[in-house]
Coordinates of C-alpha atoms in Angstrom, one line a residue:
Chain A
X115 CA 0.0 0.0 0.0
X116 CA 0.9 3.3 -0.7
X117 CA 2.2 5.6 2.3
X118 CA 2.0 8.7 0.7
X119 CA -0.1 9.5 -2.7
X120 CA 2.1 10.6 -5.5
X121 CA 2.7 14.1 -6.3
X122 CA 0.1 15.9 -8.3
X123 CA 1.2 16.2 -12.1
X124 CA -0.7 18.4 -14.7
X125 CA -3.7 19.8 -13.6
X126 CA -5.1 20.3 -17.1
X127 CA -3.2 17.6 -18.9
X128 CA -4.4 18.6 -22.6
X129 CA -3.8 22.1 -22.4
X130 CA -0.8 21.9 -19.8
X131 CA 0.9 19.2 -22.0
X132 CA 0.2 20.9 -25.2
X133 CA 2.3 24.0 -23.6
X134 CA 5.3 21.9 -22.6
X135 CA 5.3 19.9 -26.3
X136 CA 5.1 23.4 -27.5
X137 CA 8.5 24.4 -26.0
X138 CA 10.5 21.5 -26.4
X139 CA 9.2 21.1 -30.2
X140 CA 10.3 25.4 -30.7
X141 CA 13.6 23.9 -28.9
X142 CA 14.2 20.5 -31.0
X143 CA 13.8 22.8 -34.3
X144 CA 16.0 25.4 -33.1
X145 CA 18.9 23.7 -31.6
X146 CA 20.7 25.9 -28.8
X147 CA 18.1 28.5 -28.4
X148 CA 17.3 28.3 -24.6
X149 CA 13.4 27.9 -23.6
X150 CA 12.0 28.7 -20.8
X151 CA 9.5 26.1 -19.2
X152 CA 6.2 27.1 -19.8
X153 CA 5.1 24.3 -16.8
X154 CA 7.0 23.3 -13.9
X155 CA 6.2 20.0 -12.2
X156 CA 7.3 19.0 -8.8
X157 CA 8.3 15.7 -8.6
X158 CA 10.1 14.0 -6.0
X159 CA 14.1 14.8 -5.9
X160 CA 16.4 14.4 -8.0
X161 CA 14.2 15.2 -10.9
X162 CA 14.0 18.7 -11.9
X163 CA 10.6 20.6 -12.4
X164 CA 11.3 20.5 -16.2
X165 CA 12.5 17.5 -16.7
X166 CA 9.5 16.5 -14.7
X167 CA 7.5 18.6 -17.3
X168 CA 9.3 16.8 -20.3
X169 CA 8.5 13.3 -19.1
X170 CA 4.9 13.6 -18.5
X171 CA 4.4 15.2 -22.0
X172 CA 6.2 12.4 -23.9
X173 CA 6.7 9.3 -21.8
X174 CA 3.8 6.4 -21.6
X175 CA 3.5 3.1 -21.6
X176 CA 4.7 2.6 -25.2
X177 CA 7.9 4.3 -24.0
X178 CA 10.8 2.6 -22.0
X179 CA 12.8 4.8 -19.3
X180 CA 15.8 4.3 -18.6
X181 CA 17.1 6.4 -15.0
X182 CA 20.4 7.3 -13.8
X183 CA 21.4 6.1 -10.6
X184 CA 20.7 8.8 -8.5
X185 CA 17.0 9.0 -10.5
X186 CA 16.7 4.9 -10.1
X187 CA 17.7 5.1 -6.3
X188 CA 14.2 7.7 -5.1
X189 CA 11.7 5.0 -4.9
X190 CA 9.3 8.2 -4.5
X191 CA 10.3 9.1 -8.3
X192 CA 9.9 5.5 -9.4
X193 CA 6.2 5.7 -7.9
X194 CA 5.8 9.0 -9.2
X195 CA 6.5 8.2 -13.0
X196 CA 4.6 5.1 -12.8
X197 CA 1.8 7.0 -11.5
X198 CA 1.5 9.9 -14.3
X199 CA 3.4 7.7 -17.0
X200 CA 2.9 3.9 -16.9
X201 CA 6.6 3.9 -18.1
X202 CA 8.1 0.7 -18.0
X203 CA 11.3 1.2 -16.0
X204 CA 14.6 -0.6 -17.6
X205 CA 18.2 -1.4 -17.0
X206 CA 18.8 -2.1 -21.0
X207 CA 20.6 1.0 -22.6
X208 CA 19.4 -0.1 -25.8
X209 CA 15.5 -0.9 -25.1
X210 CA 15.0 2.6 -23.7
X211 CA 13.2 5.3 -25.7
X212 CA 14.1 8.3 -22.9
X213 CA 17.0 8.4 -20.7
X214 CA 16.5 10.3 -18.0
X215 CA 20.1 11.9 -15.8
X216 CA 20.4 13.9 -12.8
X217 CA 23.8 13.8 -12.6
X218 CA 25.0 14.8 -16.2
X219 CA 28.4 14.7 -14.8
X220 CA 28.1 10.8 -15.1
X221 CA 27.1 9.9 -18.3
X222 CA 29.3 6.9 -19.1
X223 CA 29.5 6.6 -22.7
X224 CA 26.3 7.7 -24.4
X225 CA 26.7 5.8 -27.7
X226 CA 25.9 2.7 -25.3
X227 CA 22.1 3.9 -25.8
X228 CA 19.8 2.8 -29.0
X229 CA 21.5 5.0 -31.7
X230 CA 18.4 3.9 -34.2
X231 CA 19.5 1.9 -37.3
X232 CA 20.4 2.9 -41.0
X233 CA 16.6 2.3 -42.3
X234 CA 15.1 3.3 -38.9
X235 CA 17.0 6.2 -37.3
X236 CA 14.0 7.1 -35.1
X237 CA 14.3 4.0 -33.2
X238 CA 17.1 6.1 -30.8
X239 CA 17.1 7.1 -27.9
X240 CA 16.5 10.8 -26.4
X241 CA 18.5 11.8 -23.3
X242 CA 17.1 13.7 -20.9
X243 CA 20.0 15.7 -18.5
X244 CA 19.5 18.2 -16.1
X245 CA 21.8 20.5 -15.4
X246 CA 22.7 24.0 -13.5
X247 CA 22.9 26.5 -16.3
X248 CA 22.3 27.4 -19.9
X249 CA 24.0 30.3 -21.9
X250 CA 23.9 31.3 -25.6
X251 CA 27.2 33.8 -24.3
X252 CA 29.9 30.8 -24.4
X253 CA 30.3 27.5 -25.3
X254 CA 29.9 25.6 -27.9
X255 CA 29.5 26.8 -31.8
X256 CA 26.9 24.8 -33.1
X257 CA 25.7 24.6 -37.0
X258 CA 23.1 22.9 -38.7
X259 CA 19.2 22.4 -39.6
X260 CA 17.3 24.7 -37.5
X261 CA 20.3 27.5 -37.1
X262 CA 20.4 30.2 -39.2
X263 CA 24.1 31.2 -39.1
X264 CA 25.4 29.8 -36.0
X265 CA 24.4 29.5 -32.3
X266 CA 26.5 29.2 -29.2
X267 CA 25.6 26.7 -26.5
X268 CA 27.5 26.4 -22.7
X269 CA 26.3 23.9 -20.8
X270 CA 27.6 23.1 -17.0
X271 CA 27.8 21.0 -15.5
X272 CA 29.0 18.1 -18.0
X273 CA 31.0 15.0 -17.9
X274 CA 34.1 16.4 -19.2
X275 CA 34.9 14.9 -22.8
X276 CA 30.8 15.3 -23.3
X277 CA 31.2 17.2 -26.3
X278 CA 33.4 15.0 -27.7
X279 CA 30.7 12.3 -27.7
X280 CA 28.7 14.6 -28.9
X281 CA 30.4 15.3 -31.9
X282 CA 31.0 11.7 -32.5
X283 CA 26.9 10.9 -32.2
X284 CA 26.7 14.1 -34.7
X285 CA 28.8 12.1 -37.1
X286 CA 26.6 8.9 -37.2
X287 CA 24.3 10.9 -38.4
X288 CA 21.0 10.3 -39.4
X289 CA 21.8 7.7 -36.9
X290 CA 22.3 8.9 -33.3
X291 CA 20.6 9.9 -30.2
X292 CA 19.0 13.3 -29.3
X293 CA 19.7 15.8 -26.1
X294 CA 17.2 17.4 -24.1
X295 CA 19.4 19.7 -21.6
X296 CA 16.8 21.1 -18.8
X297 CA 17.7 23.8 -15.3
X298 CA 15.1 24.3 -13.2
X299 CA 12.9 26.4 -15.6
X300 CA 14.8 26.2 -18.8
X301 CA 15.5 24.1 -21.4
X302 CA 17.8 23.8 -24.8
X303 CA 18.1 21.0 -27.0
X304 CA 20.9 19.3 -29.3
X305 CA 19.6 16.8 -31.9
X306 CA 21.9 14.3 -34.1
X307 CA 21.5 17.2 -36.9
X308 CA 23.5 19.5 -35.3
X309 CA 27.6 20.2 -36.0
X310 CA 29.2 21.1 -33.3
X311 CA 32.5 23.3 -33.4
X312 CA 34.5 23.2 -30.4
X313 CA 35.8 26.5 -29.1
X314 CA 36.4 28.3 -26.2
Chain B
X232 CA -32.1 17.1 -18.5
X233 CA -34.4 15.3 -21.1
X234 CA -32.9 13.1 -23.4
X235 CA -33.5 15.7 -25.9
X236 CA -31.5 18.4 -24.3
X237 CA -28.9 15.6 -23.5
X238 CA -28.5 14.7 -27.3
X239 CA -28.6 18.1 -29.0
X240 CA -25.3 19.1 -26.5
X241 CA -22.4 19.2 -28.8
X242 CA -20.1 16.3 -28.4
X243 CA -17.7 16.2 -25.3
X244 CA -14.5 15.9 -27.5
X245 CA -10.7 15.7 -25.5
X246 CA -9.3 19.7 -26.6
X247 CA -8.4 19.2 -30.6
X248 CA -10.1 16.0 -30.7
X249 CA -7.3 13.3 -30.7
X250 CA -6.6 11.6 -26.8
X251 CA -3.9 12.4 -25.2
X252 CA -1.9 9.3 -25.7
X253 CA -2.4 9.7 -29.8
X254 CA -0.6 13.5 -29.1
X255 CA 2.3 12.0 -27.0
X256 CA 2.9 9.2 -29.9
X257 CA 2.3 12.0 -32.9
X258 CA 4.6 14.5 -30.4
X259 CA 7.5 12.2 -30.3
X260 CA 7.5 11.3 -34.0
X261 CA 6.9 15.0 -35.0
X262 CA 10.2 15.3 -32.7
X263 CA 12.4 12.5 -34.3
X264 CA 11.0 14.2 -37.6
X265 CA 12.6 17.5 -36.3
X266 CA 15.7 16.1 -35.3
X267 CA 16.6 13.8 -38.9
X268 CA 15.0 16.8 -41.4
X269 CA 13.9 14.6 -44.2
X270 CA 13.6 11.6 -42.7
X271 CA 10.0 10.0 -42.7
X272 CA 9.0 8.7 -39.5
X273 CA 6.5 6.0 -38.9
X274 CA 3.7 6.7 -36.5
X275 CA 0.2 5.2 -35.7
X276 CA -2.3 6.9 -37.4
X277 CA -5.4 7.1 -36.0
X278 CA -9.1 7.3 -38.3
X279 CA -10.5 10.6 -38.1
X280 CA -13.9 11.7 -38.8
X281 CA -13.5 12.2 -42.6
X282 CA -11.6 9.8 -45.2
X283 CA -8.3 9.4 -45.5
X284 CA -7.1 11.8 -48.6
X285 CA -8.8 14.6 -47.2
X286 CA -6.0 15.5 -45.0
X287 CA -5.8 13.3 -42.2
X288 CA -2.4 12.9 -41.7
X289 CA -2.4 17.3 -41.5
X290 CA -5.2 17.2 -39.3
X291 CA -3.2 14.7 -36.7
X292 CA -0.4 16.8 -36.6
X293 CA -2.1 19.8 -36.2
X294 CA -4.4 18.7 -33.4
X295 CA -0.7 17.4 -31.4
X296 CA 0.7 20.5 -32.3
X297 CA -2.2 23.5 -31.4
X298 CA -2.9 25.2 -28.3
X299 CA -6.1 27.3 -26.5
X300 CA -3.4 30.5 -27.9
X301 CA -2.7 29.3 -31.5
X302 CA -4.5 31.5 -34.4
X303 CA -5.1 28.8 -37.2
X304 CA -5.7 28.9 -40.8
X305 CA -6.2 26.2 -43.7
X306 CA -5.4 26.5 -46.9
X307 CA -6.3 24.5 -50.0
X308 CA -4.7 25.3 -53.1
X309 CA -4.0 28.3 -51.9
X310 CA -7.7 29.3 -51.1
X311 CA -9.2 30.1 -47.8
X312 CA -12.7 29.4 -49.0
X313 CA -12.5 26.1 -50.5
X314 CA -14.1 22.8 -49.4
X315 CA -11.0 21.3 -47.8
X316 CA -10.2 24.2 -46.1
X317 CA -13.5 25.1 -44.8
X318 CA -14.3 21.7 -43.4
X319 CA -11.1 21.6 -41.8
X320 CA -11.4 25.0 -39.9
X321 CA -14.7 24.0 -39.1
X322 CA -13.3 21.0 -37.2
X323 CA -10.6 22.8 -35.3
X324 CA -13.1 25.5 -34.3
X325 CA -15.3 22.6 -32.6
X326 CA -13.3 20.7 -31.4
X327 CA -10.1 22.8 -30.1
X328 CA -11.8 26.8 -30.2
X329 CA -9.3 28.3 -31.2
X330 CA -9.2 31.6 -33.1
X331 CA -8.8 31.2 -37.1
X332 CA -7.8 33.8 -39.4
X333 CA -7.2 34.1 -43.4
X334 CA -4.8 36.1 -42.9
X335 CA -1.1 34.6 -43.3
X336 CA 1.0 37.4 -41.1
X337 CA -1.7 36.6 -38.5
X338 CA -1.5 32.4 -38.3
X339 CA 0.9 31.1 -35.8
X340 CA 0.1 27.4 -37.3
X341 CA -1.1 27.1 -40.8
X342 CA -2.5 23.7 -42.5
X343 CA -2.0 23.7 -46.2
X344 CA -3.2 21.5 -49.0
X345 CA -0.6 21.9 -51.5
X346 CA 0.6 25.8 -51.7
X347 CA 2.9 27.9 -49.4
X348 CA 1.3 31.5 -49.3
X349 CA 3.2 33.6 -51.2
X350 CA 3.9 36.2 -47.5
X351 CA 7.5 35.0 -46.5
X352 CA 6.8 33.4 -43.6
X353 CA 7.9 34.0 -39.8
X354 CA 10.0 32.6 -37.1
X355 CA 6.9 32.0 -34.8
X356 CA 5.0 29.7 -37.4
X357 CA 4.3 26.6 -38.3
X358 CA 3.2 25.2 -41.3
X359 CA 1.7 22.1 -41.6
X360 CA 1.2 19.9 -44.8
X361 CA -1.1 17.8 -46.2
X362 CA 0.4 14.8 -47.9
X363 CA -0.7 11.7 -49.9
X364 CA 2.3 9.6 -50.6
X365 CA 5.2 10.9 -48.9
X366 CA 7.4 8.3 -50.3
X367 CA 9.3 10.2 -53.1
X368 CA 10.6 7.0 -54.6
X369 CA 7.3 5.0 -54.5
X370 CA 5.9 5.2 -58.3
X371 CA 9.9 4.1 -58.9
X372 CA 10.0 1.3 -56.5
X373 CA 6.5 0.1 -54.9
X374 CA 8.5 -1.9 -52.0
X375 CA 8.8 -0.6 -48.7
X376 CA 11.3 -2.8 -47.9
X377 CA 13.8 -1.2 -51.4
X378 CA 12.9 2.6 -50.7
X379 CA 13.5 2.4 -47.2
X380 CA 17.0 0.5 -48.0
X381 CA 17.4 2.9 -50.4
X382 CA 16.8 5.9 -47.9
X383 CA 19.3 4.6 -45.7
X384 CA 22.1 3.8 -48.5
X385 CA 21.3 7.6 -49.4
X386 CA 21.0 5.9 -52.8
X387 CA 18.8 8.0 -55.3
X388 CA 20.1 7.0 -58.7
X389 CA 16.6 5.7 -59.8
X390 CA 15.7 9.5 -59.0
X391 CA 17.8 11.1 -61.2
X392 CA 16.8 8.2 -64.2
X393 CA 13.5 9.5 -63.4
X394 CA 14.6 12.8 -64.5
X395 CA 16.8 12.5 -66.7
X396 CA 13.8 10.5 -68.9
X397 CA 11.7 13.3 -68.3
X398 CA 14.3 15.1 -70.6
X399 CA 14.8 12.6 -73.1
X400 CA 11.0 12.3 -73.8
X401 CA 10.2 16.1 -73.6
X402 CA 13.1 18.1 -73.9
X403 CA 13.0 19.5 -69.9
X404 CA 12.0 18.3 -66.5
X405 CA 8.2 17.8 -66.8
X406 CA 7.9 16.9 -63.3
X407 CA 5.8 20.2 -61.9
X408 CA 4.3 19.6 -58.6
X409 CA 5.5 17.3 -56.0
X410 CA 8.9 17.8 -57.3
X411 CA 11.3 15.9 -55.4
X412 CA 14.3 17.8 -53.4
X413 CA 17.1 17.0 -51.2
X414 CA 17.5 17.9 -48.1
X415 CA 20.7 18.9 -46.2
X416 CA 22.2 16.6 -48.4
X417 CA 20.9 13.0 -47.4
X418 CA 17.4 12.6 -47.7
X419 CA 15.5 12.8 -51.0
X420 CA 11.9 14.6 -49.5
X421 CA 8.7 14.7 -51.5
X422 CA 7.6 18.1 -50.7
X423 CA 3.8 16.9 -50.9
X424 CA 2.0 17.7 -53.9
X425 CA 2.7 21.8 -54.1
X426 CA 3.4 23.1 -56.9
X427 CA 7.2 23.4 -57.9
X428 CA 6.8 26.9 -57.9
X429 CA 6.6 26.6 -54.1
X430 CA 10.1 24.5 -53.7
X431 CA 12.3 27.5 -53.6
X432 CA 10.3 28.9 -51.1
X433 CA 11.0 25.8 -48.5
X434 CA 14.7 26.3 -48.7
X435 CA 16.0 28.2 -45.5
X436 CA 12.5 29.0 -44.9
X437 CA 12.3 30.5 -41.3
X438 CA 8.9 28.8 -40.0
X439 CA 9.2 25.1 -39.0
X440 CA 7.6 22.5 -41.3
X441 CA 5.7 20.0 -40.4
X442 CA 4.2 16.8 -43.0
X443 CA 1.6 14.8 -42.2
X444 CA 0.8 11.6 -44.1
X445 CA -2.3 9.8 -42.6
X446 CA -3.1 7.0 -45.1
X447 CA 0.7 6.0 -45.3
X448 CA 1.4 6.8 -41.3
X449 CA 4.5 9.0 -41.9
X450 CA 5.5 11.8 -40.6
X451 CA 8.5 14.3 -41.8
X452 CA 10.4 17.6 -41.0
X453 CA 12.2 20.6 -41.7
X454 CA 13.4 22.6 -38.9
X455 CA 14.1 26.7 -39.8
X456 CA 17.0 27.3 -42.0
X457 CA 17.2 24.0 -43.4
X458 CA 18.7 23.1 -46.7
X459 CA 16.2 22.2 -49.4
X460 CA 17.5 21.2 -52.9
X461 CA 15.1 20.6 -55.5
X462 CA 17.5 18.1 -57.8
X463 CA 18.2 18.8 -60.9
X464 CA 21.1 18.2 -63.5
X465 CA 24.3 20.9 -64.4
X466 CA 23.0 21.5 -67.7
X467 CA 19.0 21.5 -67.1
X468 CA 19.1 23.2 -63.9
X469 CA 15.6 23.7 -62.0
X470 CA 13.6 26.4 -62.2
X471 CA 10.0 27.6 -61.6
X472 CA 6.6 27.6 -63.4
X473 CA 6.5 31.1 -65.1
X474 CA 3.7 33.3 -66.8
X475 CA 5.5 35.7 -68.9
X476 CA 3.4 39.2 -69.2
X477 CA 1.0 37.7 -67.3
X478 CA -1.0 39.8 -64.2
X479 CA -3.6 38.4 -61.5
X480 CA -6.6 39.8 -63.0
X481 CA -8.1 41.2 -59.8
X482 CA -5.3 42.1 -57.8
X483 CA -2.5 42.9 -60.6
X484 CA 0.1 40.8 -59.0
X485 CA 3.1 39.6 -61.3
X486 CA 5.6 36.3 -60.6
X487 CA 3.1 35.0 -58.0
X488 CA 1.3 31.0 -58.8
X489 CA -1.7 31.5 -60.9
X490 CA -5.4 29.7 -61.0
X491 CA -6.3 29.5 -64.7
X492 CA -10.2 30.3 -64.7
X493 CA -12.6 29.9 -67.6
X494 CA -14.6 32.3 -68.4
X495 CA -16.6 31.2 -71.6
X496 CA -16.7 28.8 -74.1
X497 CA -14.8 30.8 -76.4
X498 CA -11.8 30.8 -75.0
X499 CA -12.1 33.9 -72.7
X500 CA -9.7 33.2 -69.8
X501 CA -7.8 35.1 -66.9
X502 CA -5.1 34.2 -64.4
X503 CA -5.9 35.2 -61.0
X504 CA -3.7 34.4 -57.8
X505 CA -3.8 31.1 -56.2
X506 CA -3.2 32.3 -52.7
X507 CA -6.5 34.2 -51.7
X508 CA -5.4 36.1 -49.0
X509 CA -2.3 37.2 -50.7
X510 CA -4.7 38.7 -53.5
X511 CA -7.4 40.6 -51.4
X512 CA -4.7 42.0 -49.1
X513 CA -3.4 43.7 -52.4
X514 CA -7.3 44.6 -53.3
X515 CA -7.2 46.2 -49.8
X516 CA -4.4 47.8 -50.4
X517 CA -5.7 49.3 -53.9
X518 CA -3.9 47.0 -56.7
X519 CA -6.1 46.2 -59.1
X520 CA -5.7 43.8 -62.3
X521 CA -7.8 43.8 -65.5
X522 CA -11.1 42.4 -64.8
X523 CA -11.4 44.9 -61.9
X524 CA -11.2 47.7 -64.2
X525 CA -13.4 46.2 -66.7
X526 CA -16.1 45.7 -64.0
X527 CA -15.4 49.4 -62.9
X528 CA -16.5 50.4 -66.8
X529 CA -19.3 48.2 -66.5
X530 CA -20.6 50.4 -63.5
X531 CA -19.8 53.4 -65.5

């Protein structure tokens, strides 16, 4: 039985998740440009209000989540997104559809998750990491579908040879996995379309 | 509450129709659509309340994508005012409310049956398109299992055979709507039925696109400021439908698409713009073509 009830999720789920999908669809077609949340859900730590907001637009029971170990270790979270979601939890890198991290310091090696196949690229996965802050100041150059010229992306904290993994999932391209990056109440993304040109 | 009350309430439909586990599952294609521009994506398409080939797989991806603050408006060929485009507004306007408009500058999503209004388009739109066949390669190659081998080898020979006999037999590219292009340099994208006229106007475009095939369950992307090629060979290289001293008859506009109209059966005839709004925003604005002077006369 349960001790406590879940935490509440969307109050209006149609219009509330409309709002979210909104944002992270502007953000997926403009890679780099930072978002701000247009819903934030509390959910039980570690998970951030937006990433909170992110899984409860796109993750159901047709959808496998995969959670880092500080994520897998709140059996509160595990109840909550099996409340809202009906997410089947996994272990298996490969089998899951969103990876969720709230330490994005401790990736591992992201190529280990489904990087789709030549005649089905969608079948990847989309990683979902939370971090502290978002700039379009500093960072990375980044190039490609969805950016006019070029856009700048710093992102901290990371695992620190992220970025080359990132460029190295940029080059299986139109294989390859897709980045959600989420604070507290923003969001950017970085899909398998995007070149990235390292720089200081 | 009598029955008859009860029964003349309108339907209690979830906001823009669809449940809310068909917009996660269209939401995460559109999204993998997004990310591999070009690329089409497979994705369960539901039955909706018309027949498929009247812009179901639109209407799917519309209904994921609007919101209570969206400002829609449908196109077909260009027209606010024809069947397609009426029926469809009339759906979104019961089932999701939200506020429609003809105007192009004012749409923050737009549905379009083959045409791309001739306003340049913004960075806060979306345009959403009607397709039948989104497989570019499928009158080629009918198997599923070749064009989608043939997507991911990024081999589009038979393409270029395609039109290459088009200039053998006619002397040019015959090919003038659904005209296929590539896009960032690996996929080969049917741009849906438009009108070649309109390929141009996808490249770099600022707004995002969205396609929507509901019969064939696929759905495809280009973000903003994505690279849109319509092929073509060194020596025949593409270009446009073109009316050479030709004016819109009502609104005088020159190098826009034109609708042919019939006006007798003696051959009387005059060209008028395809994209309705475009023309009476120029009728508003005092441009006037031909047959508006000649009805001016008539008044005289």
């Amino acid at each position: 039985m349960l001790e406590t009830a879940p935490q509440p999720g969307f109050t209006d789920p149609a219009i509330q998740s409309q709002a979210a999908f909104r944002a992270v669809m502007d953000a997926m077609a403009r890679p780099g440009r930072i978002y701000k949340a247009p819903e934030l859900i509390t959910a039980p730590a570690p998970m951030n209000p937006v990433a909170a907001m992110i899984a409860l637009t796109l993750v159901d029971f047709d959808t496998p989540v995969w959670l880092d170990h500080g994520l897998a270790q709140s059996e509160d979270l595990n109840r909550f997104l099996a409340f809202h979601t009906g997410a089947p939890v996994t272990s298996d890198k490969t089998e899951a559809a969103f990876a969720f991290f709230a330490n994005p310091q401790k990736l591992g090696d992201i190529a280990n998750f489904a990087l789709g196949t030549d005649t089905y690229p969608d079948r990847s996965t989309t990683l979902i990491l939370q971090v502290e802050a978002l700039t379009n100041a500093s960072g990375e150059t980044l190039k490609g579908p969805g950016i006019e010229t070029e856009r700048r992306l710093g992102v901290a904290p990371l695992q620190p040879d992220f970025w080359q993994m990132a460029a190295a999932n940029a080059a299986l391209y139109p294989r390859g996995i897709d980045i959600i990056f989420c604070t507290a109440t923003e969001l950017a993304c970085l899909p398998r379309s995007t070149r990235i040109k390292q720089g200081s | 509450m009598s029955l008859d009350t009860l029964s003349s309430e309108p339907p209690a439909y979830n906001f823009a129709y669809l449940d809310e586990q068909t917009k996660r599952m269209i939401r995460r294609a559109i999204l993998k659509g997004i990310a591999i521009p070009g690329y089409q994506v497979p994705f369960a398409s539901r039955e909706m309340p018309m027949p498929y080939g009247w812009g179901t797989g639109g209407m799917q991806v519309t209904a994921a994508v609007i919101g209570p603050e969206d400002t829609l408006k449908v196109i077909d060929q260009g027209s606010d005012d024809t069947t397609n485009a009426v029926a469809i507004r009339r759906f979104f306007d019961r089932t999701a409310g939200v506020a429609m408009t003809t105007h192009t500058a004012e749409a923050t999503v737009i549905q379009t049956r083959h045409r791309i209004p001739e306003e340049k388009l913004t960075d806060n739109q979306v345009l959403v398109f009607q397709v039948p066949i989104p497989e570019p390669l499928r009158f080629l190659e009918p198997r599923e299992t070749e064009t989608r081998k043939m997507h991911a080898l990024s081999e589009y020979g038979l393409m270029h055979v395609k039109l290459y006999e088009d200039i053998a037999r006619h002397g040019h590219i015959a090919t003038s709507y659904a005209y296929p292009v590539m896009v960032e340099g690996r996929y080969v994208m049917d741009p849906s039925p438009t009108p070649k006229f309109d390929n141009p106007k996808m490249h770099k475009m600022a707004a995002l696109q969205l396609f929507g095939a509901g019969r064939e369950k696929r759905i495809y992307a280009l973000p903003p400021h994505t690279e849109v090629v319509s092929l073509d060979f060194e020596d025949h290289p593409f270009s446009v439908q073109d009316w050479p001293d030709t004016a819109c008859a009502m609104c005088g506009a020159e190098q826009v698409y034109f609708d042919e109209v019939i006006l007798d059966d003696k051959g009387g005839r005059m060209f008028v713009c395809s994209d309705s709004d475009y023309c009476e925003a120029r009728q508003a604005e005092g441009h006037f073509g031909a047959a508006h002077a000649h009805h001016q006369e008539a008044a005289e």
